[in-house]
Amino acid sequence: MAAPAANSYSQICFIVVLATTVVLPSCAQLYPDFYDKACPQALPTIKKIVEQAIEREPRMGASLLRLHFHDCFVNGCDGSLLLDDTPDFTGEKTANPNRNSVRGFEVVDEIKAAVNSVCYGNVVSCADILAVAARDSVAALGGPSYQVLVGRRDAKTASKNDANNNIPAPTLEFQGLLSKFQAQGLGQEDLVVLSGAHTIGLARCATFRDRIYNDTNIDSGFAGELRMKCPRSGGDNNLQPLDDTSTSFDTEYFDDLLEQKGLLHSDQQLFKGDGSTSDGLVRYYNDNPTAFWEDFGVSMIKMGNLKPLTGTNGEIRMNCRKVN
Ligand code: HEM
Ligand SMILES: *[C@@H]1O[C@H](CO)[C@@H](O)[C@H](O)[C@H]1NC(C)=O
């Protein structure tokens, strides 16, 4: 395949002026064919392990997709989420949105070991593994497959504080959710279509308890059933599906929102029945699965392009859990 034209992929470019003499253009650019020469087996290997993991446990597809989101929203898609805490290093795994919640790290380790083996060395970044595994997870659960962009490098740092501040909480109102997305350069359409990721996966009682006991924009039968599974106190880790078909990537999530059966408070914020633009988007994606698929891929690539480390920035981590 020919090298892509420099302007055919979204990129963030700026000019670095060094001591008035040298001018370096700096483009954080990603490509679909980044590994084609260095390790042609990299992407097929990731796909195979993702598919095996999903066969063992269908939920794993959802968990892997979420890892990419929680990585990208915290100072870019740089694998920072994957770093383990040590006595003298605090990473992002214990931040509120992640603690007792994000999962799939063992599968990432398995992928990393497999690519290191087929590539005869340390070639594929952990940040790219998350981006590719997210894409392959969506496809394996019946969703769209899009051309994923790669060439990211891994961070040497992480920020628990930024994970707490940047990842949206399920208690937020619409404006709060939108602000978190806008802070990343994403918009309302990205918010609605990417929330469609909740067409797969599960959530813990602790994340939707207030909604089922206190919200009024919830179907009463739906709330009643959930209260039996998620008591007012205790059972924090009891799991419930985020939509009615939580192992298939379909438009059921949007259909549930139209019926006031969003599981999270934040989900139902996208459809309030007040004729807002967001309401219109929920109806549109419910009626047009093809548009949902296409737009989901576009927004995933946009999210995947958030501040990647490229060139000589960062490193290719040997082990995704620690800096080299
Ligand atoms: C719009 C703001 C969002 C909020 C407030 C939110 C919140 C949550 C919460 C509270 C959970 C359950 C966590 C738990 O039980 O511990 C969850 C699960 C999940 N989220 Fe989101 N999320 C948002 C957007 C996204 C986006 C953009 C994606 C991916 C593109 C995503 C993918 C997922 C997936 C796949 C799961 C299920 C994970 C599993 O079963 O392991 N979410 N989300
Ligand atoms: C519901 O609202 C009340 C009053 O604001 C609050 O005390 C309570 O913690 C909320 N959540 C639940 C699960 O009842």
mmCIF file of C-alpha atoms and ligand atoms in Angstrom:
data_model
loop_
_atom_site.group_PDB
_atom_site.id
_atom_site.type_symbol
_atom_site.label_atom_id
_atom_site.label_comp_id
_atom_site.label_asym_id
_atom_site.label_seq_id
_atom_site.Cartn_x
_atom_site.Cartn_y
_atom_site.Cartn_z
ATOM 1 C CA MET A 1 0.000 0.000 0.000
ATOM 2 C CA ALA A 2 1.257 3.480 -0.869
ATOM 3 C CA ALA A 3 2.116 5.835 1.954
ATOM 4 C CA PRO A 4 -0.905 7.984 2.783
ATOM 5 C CA ALA A 5 -0.863 11.625 1.763
ATOM 6 C CA ALA A 6 0.200 13.762 4.681
ATOM 7 C CA ASN A 7 -3.171 15.438 4.983
ATOM 8 C CA SER A 8 -5.484 12.445 4.696
ATOM 9 C CA TYR A 9 -5.666 11.671 8.392
ATOM 10 C CA SER A 10 -6.611 13.984 11.174
ATOM 11 C CA GLN A 11 -3.577 15.362 12.853
ATOM 12 C CA ILE A 12 -2.425 17.930 15.320
ATOM 13 C CA CYS A 13 0.494 19.895 13.971
ATOM 14 C CA PHE A 14 2.470 22.738 15.396
ATOM 15 C CA ILE A 15 5.799 24.378 14.787
ATOM 16 C CA VAL A 16 8.581 24.087 17.312
ATOM 17 C CA VAL A 17 11.109 26.903 17.073
ATOM 18 C CA LEU A 18 14.417 26.067 18.691
ATOM 19 C CA ALA A 19 16.764 28.886 19.729
ATOM 20 C CA THR A 20 15.757 31.061 16.720
ATOM 21 C CA THR A 21 17.643 28.880 14.211
ATOM 22 C CA VAL A 22 15.974 25.473 13.784
ATOM 23 C CA VAL A 23 12.287 25.176 12.870
ATOM 24 C CA LEU A 24 10.806 21.700 13.321
ATOM 25 C CA PRO A 25 7.282 20.816 12.285
ATOM 26 C CA SER A 26 5.823 18.455 14.850
ATOM 27 C CA CYS A 27 2.889 16.301 13.753
ATOM 28 C CA ALA A 28 1.242 13.885 16.098
ATOM 29 C CA GLN A 29 0.190 11.765 13.171
ATOM 30 C CA LEU A 30 -1.155 8.225 13.102
ATOM 31 C CA TYR A 31 -1.428 5.888 10.106
ATOM 32 C CA PRO A 32 -3.382 2.737 9.193
ATOM 33 C CA ASP A 33 -0.259 1.012 7.844
ATOM 34 C CA PHE A 34 2.236 1.958 10.572
ATOM 35 C CA TYR A 35 3.092 -1.679 11.405
ATOM 36 C CA ASP A 36 2.911 -3.038 7.841
ATOM 37 C CA LYS A 37 6.686 -3.106 7.452
ATOM 38 C CA ALA A 38 7.909 -3.411 11.054
ATOM 39 C CA CYS A 39 5.514 -6.187 12.033
ATOM 40 C CA PRO A 40 2.843 -7.238 9.542
ATOM 41 C CA GLN A 41 1.497 -9.838 11.986
ATOM 42 C CA ALA A 42 0.856 -7.292 14.751
ATOM 43 C CA LEU A 43 -2.764 -6.408 13.975
ATOM 44 C CA PRO A 44 -3.936 -9.942 13.073
ATOM 45 C CA THR A 45 -2.347 -11.204 16.312
ATOM 46 C CA ILE A 46 -4.203 -8.636 18.420
ATOM 47 C CA LYS A 47 -7.462 -9.547 16.683
ATOM 48 C CA LYS A 48 -6.992 -13.253 17.307
ATOM 49 C CA ILE A 49 -6.403 -12.816 21.028
ATOM 50 C CA VAL A 50 -9.301 -10.386 21.388
ATOM 51 C CA GLU A 51 -11.608 -12.891 19.678
ATOM 52 C CA GLN A 52 -10.396 -15.730 21.911
ATOM 53 C CA ALA A 53 -10.888 -13.625 25.033
ATOM 54 C CA ILE A 54 -14.431 -12.697 23.955
ATOM 55 C CA GLU A 55 -15.202 -16.341 23.252
ATOM 56 C CA ARG A 56 -14.164 -17.158 26.826
ATOM 57 C CA GLU A 57 -16.163 -14.253 28.199
ATOM 58 C CA PRO A 58 -18.294 -12.011 25.956
ATOM 59 C CA ARG A 59 -18.156 -9.116 28.447
ATOM 60 C CA MET A 60 -14.426 -8.794 27.824
ATOM 61 C CA GLY A 61 -15.172 -6.966 24.549
ATOM 62 C CA ALA A 62 -16.937 -4.246 26.504
ATOM 63 C CA SER A 63 -14.162 -4.072 29.074
ATOM 64 C CA LEU A 64 -11.480 -3.659 26.397
ATOM 65 C CA LEU A 65 -13.455 -0.950 24.599
ATOM 66 C CA ARG A 66 -13.799 0.975 27.855
ATOM 67 C CA LEU A 67 -10.040 0.792 28.520
ATOM 68 C CA HIS A 68 -9.327 2.728 25.326
ATOM 69 C CA PHE A 69 -11.849 5.427 26.329
ATOM 70 C CA HIS A 70 -10.410 5.786 29.840
ATOM 71 C CA ASP A 71 -6.909 5.911 28.381
ATOM 72 C CA CYS A 72 -7.675 8.566 25.756
ATOM 73 C CA PHE A 73 -9.558 10.965 28.066
ATOM 74 C CA VAL A 74 -6.569 11.307 30.380
ATOM 75 C CA ASN A 75 -3.856 13.275 28.566
ATOM 76 C CA GLY A 76 -4.332 11.439 25.307
ATOM 77 C CA CYS A 77 -4.238 7.833 24.101
ATOM 78 C CA ASP A 78 -0.853 7.013 25.581
ATOM 79 C CA GLY A 79 -1.323 3.799 27.563
ATOM 80 C CA SER A 80 -1.108 5.721 30.849
ATOM 81 C CA LEU A 81 -4.069 3.812 32.288
ATOM 82 C CA LEU A 82 -2.156 0.537 32.087
ATOM 83 C CA LEU A 83 0.621 1.495 34.525
ATOM 84 C CA ASP A 84 0.442 -0.302 37.871
ATOM 85 C CA ASP A 85 0.826 1.536 41.149
ATOM 86 C CA THR A 86 4.088 0.908 42.980
ATOM 87 C CA PRO A 87 5.300 2.136 46.381
ATOM 88 C CA ASP A 88 6.744 5.234 44.708
ATOM 89 C CA PHE A 89 4.414 5.659 41.758
ATOM 90 C CA THR A 90 0.685 6.363 41.698
ATOM 91 C CA GLY A 91 -1.031 5.612 38.413
ATOM 92 C CA GLU A 92 -4.624 5.890 37.229
ATOM 93 C CA LYS A 93 -5.979 2.485 38.202
ATOM 94 C CA THR A 94 -7.154 3.681 41.614
ATOM 95 C CA ALA A 95 -8.816 6.876 40.368
ATOM 96 C CA ASN A 96 -12.568 6.945 41.111
ATOM 97 C CA PRO A 97 -13.801 6.088 37.597
ATOM 98 C CA ASN A 98 -11.374 3.138 37.455
ATOM 99 C CA ARG A 99 -11.137 1.617 40.931
ATOM 100 C CA ASN A 100 -12.959 -1.773 41.182
ATOM 101 C CA SER A 101 -14.313 -0.998 37.758
ATOM 102 C CA VAL A 102 -11.967 -1.118 34.752
ATOM 103 C CA ARG A 103 -10.883 -4.617 33.788
ATOM 104 C CA GLY A 104 -9.172 -6.529 31.005
ATOM 105 C CA PHE A 105 -5.547 -5.888 31.984
ATOM 106 C CA GLU A 106 -4.686 -9.600 31.837
ATOM 107 C CA VAL A 107 -5.888 -9.739 28.227
ATOM 108 C CA VAL A 108 -3.739 -6.692 27.408
ATOM 109 C CA ASP A 109 -0.748 -8.524 28.945
ATOM 110 C CA GLU A 110 -1.569 -11.573 26.853
ATOM 111 C CA ILE A 111 -1.727 -9.450 23.684
ATOM 112 C CA LYS A 112 1.541 -7.698 24.525
ATOM 113 C CA ALA A 113 3.361 -11.004 25.040
ATOM 114 C CA ALA A 114 1.969 -12.344 21.758
ATOM 115 C CA VAL A 115 2.937 -9.285 19.675
ATOM 116 C CA ASN A 116 6.389 -9.164 21.230
ATOM 117 C CA SER A 117 6.780 -12.761 20.119
ATOM 118 C CA VAL A 118 5.473 -12.446 16.521
ATOM 119 C CA CYS A 119 7.304 -9.139 16.017
ATOM 120 C CA TYR A 120 10.611 -10.595 17.285
ATOM 121 C CA GLY A 121 10.927 -7.746 19.734
ATOM 122 C CA ASN A 122 9.338 -4.758 21.346
ATOM 123 C CA VAL A 123 7.630 -2.978 18.448
ATOM 124 C CA VAL A 124 3.951 -2.435 19.251
ATOM 125 C CA SER A 125 2.967 0.182 21.808
ATOM 126 C CA CYS A 126 0.511 -0.516 24.609
ATOM 127 C CA ALA A 127 -1.515 2.539 23.560
ATOM 128 C CA ASP A 128 -1.953 1.047 20.066
ATOM 129 C CA ILE A 129 -2.907 -2.315 21.577
ATOM 130 C CA LEU A 130 -5.805 -0.581 23.343
ATOM 131 C CA ALA A 131 -6.946 1.191 20.165
ATOM 132 C CA VAL A 132 -6.812 -1.972 18.048
ATOM 133 C CA ALA A 133 -8.368 -4.176 20.754
ATOM 134 C CA ALA A 134 -11.261 -1.684 21.072
ATOM 135 C CA ARG A 135 -11.907 -1.828 17.336
ATOM 136 C CA ASP A 136 -11.687 -5.630 17.232
ATOM 137 C CA SER A 137 -13.958 -5.973 20.277
ATOM 138 C CA VAL A 138 -16.696 -3.921 18.657
ATOM 139 C CA ALA A 139 -16.457 -5.972 15.468
ATOM 140 C CA ALA A 140 -16.393 -9.305 17.341
ATOM 141 C CA LEU A 141 -19.650 -8.421 19.111
ATOM 142 C CA GLY A 142 -21.386 -7.705 15.809
ATOM 143 C CA GLY A 143 -20.573 -4.009 15.419
ATOM 144 C CA PRO A 144 -18.747 -2.100 12.696
ATOM 145 C CA SER A 145 -15.127 -2.596 11.837
ATOM 146 C CA TYR A 146 -13.322 0.595 10.925
ATOM 147 C CA GLN A 147 -9.788 1.265 9.769
ATOM 148 C CA VAL A 148 -7.920 1.878 13.003
ATOM 149 C CA LEU A 149 -5.020 4.344 13.021
ATOM 150 C CA VAL A 150 -1.781 3.369 14.753
ATOM 151 C CA GLY A 151 1.696 4.679 15.536
ATOM 152 C CA ARG A 152 1.127 5.803 19.107
ATOM 153 C CA ARG A 153 3.879 5.572 21.709
ATOM 154 C CA ASP A 154 3.528 5.006 25.442
ATOM 155 C CA ALA A 155 3.648 7.549 28.232
ATOM 156 C CA LYS A 156 6.240 7.410 30.976
ATOM 157 C CA THR A 157 3.799 9.034 33.383
ATOM 158 C CA ALA A 158 0.179 8.882 34.443
ATOM 159 C CA SER A 159 -2.183 11.170 36.345
ATOM 160 C CA LYS A 160 -4.676 9.940 38.900
ATOM 161 C CA ASN A 161 -5.831 13.504 39.353
ATOM 162 C CA ASP A 162 -6.565 13.985 35.657
ATOM 163 C CA ALA A 163 -8.354 10.606 35.551
ATOM 164 C CA ASN A 164 -10.601 11.835 38.369
ATOM 165 C CA ASN A 165 -11.255 15.153 36.646
ATOM 166 C CA ASN A 166 -11.503 14.242 32.955
ATOM 167 C CA ILE A 167 -13.483 11.004 32.836
ATOM 168 C CA PRO A 168 -17.193 11.833 33.047
ATOM 169 C CA ALA A 169 -19.139 10.544 36.063
ATOM 170 C CA PRO A 170 -22.511 8.802 35.647
ATOM 171 C CA THR A 171 -24.109 11.348 37.985
ATOM 172 C CA LEU A 172 -23.525 14.251 35.583
ATOM 173 C CA GLU A 173 -26.282 16.178 33.835
ATOM 174 C CA PHE A 174 -26.234 16.673 30.073
ATOM 175 C CA GLN A 175 -24.254 19.936 30.230
ATOM 176 C CA GLY A 176 -21.645 18.339 32.481
ATOM 177 C CA LEU A 177 -21.218 15.383 30.141
ATOM 178 C CA LEU A 178 -20.914 17.670 27.142
ATOM 179 C CA SER A 179 -18.301 19.801 28.917
ATOM 180 C CA LYS A 180 -16.116 16.755 29.574
ATOM 181 C CA PHE A 181 -16.285 15.862 25.894
ATOM 182 C CA GLN A 182 -15.683 19.441 24.753
ATOM 183 C CA ALA A 183 -12.627 19.617 27.006
ATOM 184 C CA GLN A 184 -11.232 16.864 24.750
ATOM 185 C CA GLY A 185 -12.181 18.651 21.545
ATOM 186 C CA LEU A 186 -15.164 16.353 21.020
ATOM 187 C CA GLY A 187 -18.740 17.521 20.482
ATOM 188 C CA GLN A 188 -22.365 16.635 21.093
ATOM 189 C CA GLU A 189 -22.536 14.138 18.259
ATOM 190 C CA ASP A 190 -19.437 12.361 19.570
ATOM 191 C CA LEU A 191 -21.002 12.288 23.042
ATOM 192 C CA VAL A 192 -24.185 10.626 21.825
ATOM 193 C CA VAL A 193 -22.635 8.209 19.369
ATOM 194 C CA LEU A 194 -19.769 7.141 21.667
ATOM 195 C CA SER A 195 -22.178 6.657 24.572
ATOM 196 C CA GLY A 196 -23.677 4.079 22.223
ATOM 197 C CA ALA A 197 -20.746 1.945 23.453
ATOM 198 C CA HIS A 198 -23.102 1.184 26.345
ATOM 199 C CA THR A 199 -24.851 -1.162 23.924
ATOM 200 C CA ILE A 200 -22.384 -3.686 25.386
ATOM 201 C CA GLY A 201 -21.205 -4.406 28.902
ATOM 202 C CA LEU A 202 -22.332 -4.224 32.498
ATOM 203 C CA ALA A 203 -22.458 -1.715 35.322
ATOM 204 C CA ARG A 204 -22.272 -2.077 39.092
ATOM 205 C CA CYS A 205 -25.200 -1.243 41.333
ATOM 206 C CA ALA A 206 -23.179 1.546 42.974
ATOM 207 C CA THR A 207 -23.127 3.418 39.639
ATOM 208 C CA PHE A 208 -26.924 3.452 39.085
ATOM 209 C CA ARG A 209 -28.413 3.246 42.617
ATOM 210 C CA ASP A 210 -29.332 6.905 42.885
ATOM 211 C CA ARG A 211 -30.993 6.710 39.478
ATOM 212 C CA ILE A 212 -33.284 3.790 40.287
ATOM 213 C CA TYR A 213 -34.366 5.208 43.668
ATOM 214 C CA ASN A 214 -34.429 8.937 42.962
ATOM 215 C CA ASP A 215 -34.745 9.765 39.258
ATOM 216 C CA THR A 216 -38.196 10.502 37.858
ATOM 217 C CA ASN A 217 -37.309 10.082 34.165
ATOM 218 C CA ILE A 218 -37.202 6.300 34.494
ATOM 219 C CA ASP A 219 -39.714 3.628 33.463
ATOM 220 C CA SER A 220 -41.333 2.539 36.736
ATOM 221 C CA GLY A 221 -41.405 -1.185 35.934
ATOM 222 C CA PHE A 222 -37.750 -1.049 34.944
ATOM 223 C CA ALA A 223 -36.836 0.798 38.159
ATOM 224 C CA GLY A 224 -38.824 -1.715 40.225
ATOM 225 C CA GLU A 225 -37.001 -4.716 38.774
ATOM 226 C CA LEU A 226 -33.638 -3.068 39.283
ATOM 227 C CA ARG A 227 -34.386 -2.216 42.917
ATOM 228 C CA MET A 228 -34.729 -5.921 43.643
ATOM 229 C CA LYS A 229 -31.222 -6.462 42.316
ATOM 230 C CA CYS A 230 -29.665 -3.304 43.696
ATOM 231 C CA PRO A 231 -30.793 -2.627 47.270
ATOM 232 C CA ARG A 232 -30.625 0.796 48.931
ATOM 233 C CA SER A 233 -27.622 -0.398 50.862
ATOM 234 C CA GLY A 234 -25.312 -3.317 50.156
ATOM 235 C CA GLY A 235 -24.798 -5.140 46.868
ATOM 236 C CA ASP A 236 -22.614 -2.374 45.454
ATOM 237 C CA ASN A 237 -20.932 -4.765 43.049
ATOM 238 C CA ASN A 238 -24.106 -6.447 41.743
ATOM 239 C CA LEU A 239 -23.966 -6.228 37.967
ATOM 240 C CA GLN A 240 -26.651 -5.228 35.489
ATOM 241 C CA PRO A 241 -26.501 -5.006 31.687
ATOM 242 C CA LEU A 242 -26.161 -1.495 30.244
ATOM 243 C CA ASP A 243 -28.823 -2.332 27.655
ATOM 244 C CA ASP A 244 -31.213 -5.199 26.905
ATOM 245 C CA THR A 245 -28.734 -6.981 24.605
ATOM 246 C CA SER A 246 -25.440 -6.414 26.379
ATOM 247 C CA THR A 247 -23.302 -8.788 24.337
ATOM 248 C CA SER A 248 -24.318 -7.503 20.930
ATOM 249 C CA PHE A 249 -23.262 -4.224 19.444
ATOM 250 C CA ASP A 250 -26.635 -3.027 18.156
ATOM 251 C CA THR A 251 -28.969 -0.025 18.520
ATOM 252 C CA GLU A 252 -30.864 -1.438 21.505
ATOM 253 C CA TYR A 253 -29.176 1.098 23.787
ATOM 254 C CA PHE A 254 -30.908 3.953 21.942
ATOM 255 C CA ASP A 255 -34.203 2.074 21.923
ATOM 256 C CA ASP A 256 -33.939 1.671 25.709
ATOM 257 C CA LEU A 257 -33.321 5.415 26.097
ATOM 258 C CA LEU A 258 -36.522 6.172 24.134
ATOM 259 C CA GLU A 259 -38.394 4.057 26.716
ATOM 260 C CA GLN A 260 -36.716 5.742 29.708
ATOM 261 C CA LYS A 261 -34.815 2.550 30.354
ATOM 262 C CA GLY A 262 -31.313 3.984 30.375
ATOM 263 C CA LEU A 263 -29.410 2.262 33.190
ATOM 264 C CA LEU A 264 -27.159 5.161 34.164
ATOM 265 C CA HIS A 265 -28.360 8.658 34.998
ATOM 266 C CA SER A 266 -25.894 9.883 32.361
ATOM 267 C CA ASP A 267 -27.394 7.577 29.713
ATOM 268 C CA GLN A 268 -30.893 8.981 30.168
ATOM 269 C CA GLN A 269 -29.516 12.536 30.011
ATOM 270 C CA LEU A 270 -29.008 11.964 26.285
ATOM 271 C CA PHE A 271 -32.754 11.491 25.788
ATOM 272 C CA LYS A 272 -34.991 13.646 27.964
ATOM 273 C CA GLY A 273 -37.951 13.869 25.635
ATOM 274 C CA ASP A 274 -37.659 17.656 25.499
ATOM 275 C CA GLY A 275 -37.024 17.878 21.779
ATOM 276 C CA SER A 276 -33.346 18.780 22.208
ATOM 277 C CA THR A 277 -30.740 18.094 19.543
ATOM 278 C CA SER A 278 -29.514 15.192 21.626
ATOM 279 C CA ASP A 279 -33.033 13.663 21.666
ATOM 280 C CA GLY A 280 -32.985 13.908 17.888
ATOM 281 C CA LEU A 281 -29.647 12.117 17.663
ATOM 282 C CA VAL A 282 -30.887 9.272 19.883
ATOM 283 C CA ARG A 283 -33.967 8.839 17.656
ATOM 284 C CA TYR A 284 -31.830 9.055 14.540
ATOM 285 C CA TYR A 285 -29.377 6.340 15.650
ATOM 286 C CA ASN A 286 -32.223 4.125 16.838
ATOM 287 C CA ASP A 287 -33.845 4.396 13.407
ATOM 288 C CA ASN A 288 -30.599 4.146 11.400
ATOM 289 C CA PRO A 289 -28.280 1.346 12.527
ATOM 290 C CA THR A 290 -26.071 1.981 9.515
ATOM 291 C CA ALA A 291 -25.586 5.610 10.473
ATOM 292 C CA PHE A 292 -24.797 4.566 14.046
ATOM 293 C CA TRP A 293 -22.139 2.157 12.800
ATOM 294 C CA GLU A 294 -20.556 4.675 10.455
ATOM 295 C CA ASP A 295 -20.578 7.556 12.900
ATOM 296 C CA PHE A 296 -19.332 5.351 15.737
ATOM 297 C CA GLY A 297 -16.252 4.464 13.689
ATOM 298 C CA VAL A 298 -15.642 8.115 12.818
ATOM 299 C CA SER A 299 -15.908 9.228 16.450
ATOM 300 C CA MET A 300 -13.726 6.355 17.678
ATOM 301 C CA ILE A 301 -10.993 7.482 15.294
ATOM 302 C CA LYS A 302 -11.424 11.038 16.541
ATOM 303 C CA MET A 303 -11.138 9.850 20.144
ATOM 304 C CA GLY A 304 -8.178 7.663 19.186
ATOM 305 C CA ASN A 305 -6.420 10.728 17.823
ATOM 306 C CA LEU A 306 -6.422 12.545 21.153
ATOM 307 C CA LYS A 307 -2.890 13.762 21.837
ATOM 308 C CA PRO A 308 -0.964 10.660 20.782
ATOM 309 C CA LEU A 309 2.756 10.504 21.525
ATOM 310 C CA THR A 310 4.606 9.949 18.262
ATOM 311 C CA GLY A 311 8.107 10.226 16.802
ATOM 312 C CA THR A 312 10.616 10.192 19.617
ATOM 313 C CA ASN A 313 8.158 11.175 22.333
ATOM 314 C CA GLY A 314 7.388 8.598 25.012
ATOM 315 C CA GLU A 315 8.575 5.022 24.538
ATOM 316 C CA ILE A 316 7.457 1.580 23.429
ATOM 317 C CA ARG A 317 6.833 -0.048 26.759
ATOM 318 C CA MET A 318 8.247 -3.551 27.196
ATOM 319 C CA ASN A 319 5.608 -4.440 29.752
ATOM 320 C CA CYS A 320 2.361 -2.462 29.625
ATOM 321 C CA ARG A 321 2.229 -2.307 33.440
ATOM 322 C CA LYS A 322 5.464 -0.386 33.947
ATOM 323 C CA VAL A 323 7.733 2.143 32.288
ATOM 324 C CA ASN A 324 10.926 0.741 30.765
HETATM 325 C C1 HEM B 1 -20.638 9.764 28.306
HETATM 326 C C2 HEM B 1 -20.089 9.565 29.462
HETATM 327 C C3 HEM B 1 -19.885 8.204 30.064
HETATM 328 C C4 HEM B 1 -20.153 7.867 31.351
HETATM 329 C C5 HEM B 1 -20.702 8.784 32.443
HETATM 330 C C6 HEM B 1 -19.849 6.469 31.498
HETATM 331 C C7 HEM B 1 -19.975 5.766 32.676
HETATM 332 C C8 HEM B 1 -19.861 4.395 32.797
HETATM 333 C C9 HEM B 1 -20.097 3.653 34.005
HETATM 334 C C10 HEM B 1 -20.467 4.251 35.349
HETATM 335 C C11 HEM B 1 -19.931 2.343 33.718
HETATM 336 C C12 HEM B 1 -20.072 1.174 34.692
HETATM 337 C C13 HEM B 1 -18.783 1.092 35.516
HETATM 338 C C14 HEM B 1 -18.883 0.151 36.696
HETATM 339 O O1 HEM B 1 -19.866 -0.566 36.831
HETATM 340 O O2 HEM B 1 -17.951 0.136 37.494
HETATM 341 C C15 HEM B 1 -19.581 2.250 32.317
HETATM 342 C C16 HEM B 1 -19.344 1.086 31.641
HETATM 343 C C17 HEM B 1 -18.938 1.025 30.327
HETATM 344 N N1 HEM B 1 -18.601 2.106 29.528
HETATM 345 FE FE1 HEM B 1 -19.055 4.021 29.894
HETATM 346 N N2 HEM B 1 -19.406 5.979 30.306
HETATM 347 C C18 HEM B 1 -19.397 7.000 29.403
HETATM 348 C C19 HEM B 1 -18.948 6.932 28.096
HETATM 349 C C20 HEM B 1 -18.390 5.820 27.517
HETATM 350 C C21 HEM B 1 -17.684 5.801 26.269
HETATM 351 C C22 HEM B 1 -17.404 7.035 25.411
HETATM 352 C C23 HEM B 1 -17.318 4.507 26.036
HETATM 353 C C24 HEM B 1 -16.529 3.937 24.896
HETATM 354 C C25 HEM B 1 -16.421 4.491 23.711
HETATM 355 C C26 HEM B 1 -17.818 3.727 27.143
HETATM 356 C C27 HEM B 1 -17.720 2.366 27.256
HETATM 357 C C28 HEM B 1 -18.214 1.634 28.320
HETATM 358 C C29 HEM B 1 -18.332 0.184 28.293
HETATM 359 C C30 HEM B 1 -18.090 -0.697 27.106
HETATM 360 C C31 HEM B 1 -18.771 -0.200 29.573
HETATM 361 C C32 HEM B 1 -19.000 -1.626 30.101
HETATM 362 C C33 HEM B 1 -17.660 -2.162 30.601
HETATM 363 C C34 HEM B 1 -17.682 -3.582 31.136
HETATM 364 O O3 HEM B 1 -18.690 -4.268 31.091
HETATM 365 O O4 HEM B 1 -16.596 -3.994 31.632
HETATM 366 N N3 HEM B 1 -18.433 4.552 28.034
HETATM 367 N N4 HEM B 1 -19.529 3.528 31.781
HETATM 368 C C1 LIG B 2 -31.834 9.855 46.991
HETATM 369 O O1 LIG B 2 -32.105 11.179 47.442
HETATM 370 C C2 LIG B 2 -32.072 11.357 48.851
HETATM 371 C C3 LIG B 2 -32.496 12.770 49.162
HETATM 372 O O2 LIG B 2 -31.732 13.705 48.440
HETATM 373 C C4 LIG B 2 -30.670 11.001 49.360
HETATM 374 O O3 LIG B 2 -30.610 11.133 50.770
HETATM 375 C C5 LIG B 2 -30.328 9.575 48.977
HETATM 376 O O4 LIG B 2 -28.998 9.263 49.347
HETATM 377 C C6 LIG B 2 -30.464 9.379 47.466
HETATM 378 N N1 LIG B 2 -30.147 8.028 47.042
HETATM 379 C C7 LIG B 2 -30.817 6.901 47.363
HETATM 380 C C8 LIG B 2 -30.283 5.630 46.858
HETATM 381 O O5 LIG B 2 -31.842 6.893 48.012
#
